[in-house]
Amino acid sequence: MGQDCPPSDTVQVNPPQDLWSIPYENNWNGLEVMTWNVQEFPTSSNTVNYVSEIISDILPDIIAFQEISDIPDYENFASMNPAYNFIHTNYGSEVNPDLGMAVRNDCVEIVNYTTLFSSEGWAFAYRYPLKAELQWGCGDAAITIQLINIHMKAFDEGFNQRLVASQVLADYIQNNISENIIVAGDFNDEIDDPENDNSLWPLVEDQNSYFTTTPIAGDNYYNSFPWGMYASFIDHVLISAELFDENMLSGEIQTLRIDDYTGSSTYQYHISDHRPVVWKINVDVVELSTGLVINEIMNNPVNVTDSYGEWFEMTNTGTDTIDLNGLTLKDDGGDQHTISQMGGLLLEPGEFVVLGVNDNPAENGGVNVDYVYSNFALGNGWDEIIFEHPTGAILDEVWYDNGASFPDPSGESMMLIDPYSDNSLGVNWTTSEVPFGDGDFGTPGLPNASSGILLEIDNIAGWNLIGLPVDVVDGSYLEIFPEANTGTLYAYNGMYIETETLTPGIGYWLRFDSDGTSLVEGLEIFNLTIELVEGWNMITGITSSVPVALIQDPDGIIVPGTIYEFDGSYENTTNLVPGKGYWIRTYATGDIILSSE
């Protein structure tokens, strides 16, 4: 989808034809959405050819069609317009004509599509709205939208149906407030009527949506249904709040008076009784994220089948948060999946995100998966993992090669030795020897290491100050200290807080019934920055002992002589021992650094 803007404004229909000169050619370098009720398509034997001619002149990026009465003719129409990809509903009833959608294949990708509101058939006159997730990209500008194509019930007897449908749409927009939602179609009512006479009022008054047709509503020149006693403006494009800024800065709305060029009679008898309505906005240039790295790959698990246990890990070597939402995951063949997660899939600097085929640790070999993909599989011998931006830019890719230069493991992950190295070179990869879950080897969600470390942590009967000295996949305290009393793990933040999970750098109280030893396995922590608040804090050390004298305190916040251990009673300590917790007091909020290097 990445190309110069604007896209070509000349794409011939097949077979070529030039019936009229309609001066609406695409010379816009932003997003164009057009809605068009094509009146019982095809309304005559000339309709397919005439509508194709009009589309080839206008060339909007996205078209929402209403009132498709003959699917074979619609499919013939699609074959005549190679610049577009087409989808449609299939209600199977002449009483309820279908909805269709066409998107330019040089700048729009259909990620997925479905029909909405299956329990609201009456409200929508059983013409269930067609929703498509679309990725639009032009040059360095890109946006992902949810386009909903609707055709509401007409006339006065449809007032209550439209009223209910409007409320359903308003609720949907509210429940998906973070999405770029566009509702385009034949609303079969005007938006400038007073409240008691306005079946679209739930949408008109909704603060989360806006009719882009508002500026031209009420001007008969722009009527989208221009003929007869019901002449009115009833075809609209509604947007959600996420698009308000773009519309305010650059939005344009226009009713296309195609009949001025074809002649009114030709238009009414062979094309439609509705005019198309087009909404346009400029889309901001996207700053491509840097630092997205494919870091670890489990392509061939042994202790669980591939269809449950495949996963790979991403890390962020940059300085800014990366949102993976909207990126396309694909290989060099037919596998392809566009990441879509409510609220985004955020990857913080220095952190990790695990993507896999299954997110149930009881089924996938014991992996905590952050995002489940579909329509994508990892070959055991060779394959490709490619991350593509909606603009078409490749953000990262790895092509492993059946052992020619990359590792060729079985039951072990391939891992990048250094996340800052070139991950396209097999020499920079090795296999993991760190066991996890059901017995395969890898470090999903953790820094890569070829092998782990096993530590013994002693405890006394009663309360203990403890900590986590290694990186682990599962930080649940009963996984690490299985002999501990349930419900006795407490952190401190000005008051004691019961918790379930251990985090490196933080100290905890934990109670045991008797003296004992716990074996803790994980990845070695060489360096750790710990954020402290003013006053008393509970901390723990790293994998190796750190003398108190070597704690790095760049801002001088530690109160001298206030680092205490607990072994039945409090004592000043001279070393931070792995697995033990400590009290420490500070003059002010700030960071300290522990290091074994």
Coordinates of N, CA and C in Angstrom, one line a residue, residues 155 186-194 197-201 204 211 213-214 216-218 224 230-236:
F155 N -39.1 6.1 5.4 CA -40.4 6.7 5.6 C -40.8 6.8 7.1
D186 N -27.1 5.2 3.9 CA -28.4 5.8 3.8 C -29.1 5.7 5.1
F187 N -29.1 6.8 5.8 CA -29.7 6.9 7.1 C -31.2 7.1 7.0
N188 N -31.7 7.5 5.8 CA -33.1 7.7 5.5 C -33.8 8.7 6.4
D189 N -33.0 9.7 6.9 CA -33.6 10.8 7.6 C -32.6 12.0 7.6
E190 N -33.2 13.2 7.8 CA -32.3 14.4 7.8 C -31.8 14.6 9.3
I191 N -30.7 15.3 9.4 CA -30.1 15.4 10.7 C -30.4 16.8 11.3
D192 N -31.1 17.7 10.6 CA -31.4 19.0 11.1 C -32.8 19.2 11.6
D193 N -33.5 18.1 11.7 CA -34.9 18.2 12.3 C -34.8 18.4 13.8
P194 N -35.9 19.0 14.4 CA -35.9 19.1 15.9 C -36.0 17.7 16.5
D197 N -38.9 15.2 16.1 CA -39.1 14.7 14.8 C -37.8 14.1 14.2
N198 N -36.8 13.8 15.0 CA -35.5 13.4 14.5 C -35.2 12.0 15.0
S199 N -35.3 11.0 14.1 CA -35.1 9.6 14.4 C -33.6 9.4 14.6
L200 N -32.7 10.3 14.2 CA -31.3 10.1 14.3 C -30.8 10.8 15.6
W201 N -31.7 11.3 16.4 CA -31.3 12.2 17.5 C -30.2 11.6 18.5
V204 N -27.2 12.5 16.8 CA -27.0 13.9 16.6 C -26.5 14.5 17.9
F211 N -21.8 14.2 12.7 CA -22.2 14.0 11.3 C -21.4 15.0 10.4
T213 N -21.8 15.7 7.5 CA -22.7 16.4 6.6 C -23.4 17.6 7.2
T214 N -23.1 17.9 8.5 CA -23.8 19.0 9.2 C -23.6 20.3 8.4
I216 N -23.6 21.1 5.3 CA -24.4 21.3 4.1 C -25.8 20.8 4.3
A217 N -26.1 20.3 5.5 CA -27.5 19.9 5.7 C -28.4 21.1 5.6
G218 N -29.6 20.9 5.0 CA -30.6 21.9 4.9 C -30.5 22.8 3.6
S224 N -29.0 14.7 -1.2 CA -28.6 13.4 -1.8 C -29.7 12.6 -2.4
Y230 N -40.3 13.6 -1.7 CA -39.4 13.3 -0.6 C -38.0 13.8 -0.7
A231 N -37.8 14.8 -1.7 CA -36.4 15.3 -1.9 C -35.8 15.8 -0.5
S232 N -34.6 15.3 -0.2 CA -34.1 15.6 1.1 C -32.6 15.2 1.1
F233 N -31.9 15.4 2.3 CA -30.5 15.0 2.5 C -30.6 13.9 3.5
I234 N -30.4 12.7 3.0 CA -30.6 11.5 3.9 C -29.4 10.6 3.9
D235 N -28.4 10.8 3.1 CA -27.2 10.0 3.1 C -26.1 10.8 3.8
H236 N -25.5 10.1 4.7 CA -24.5 10.8 5.6 C -23.3 10.0 5.9

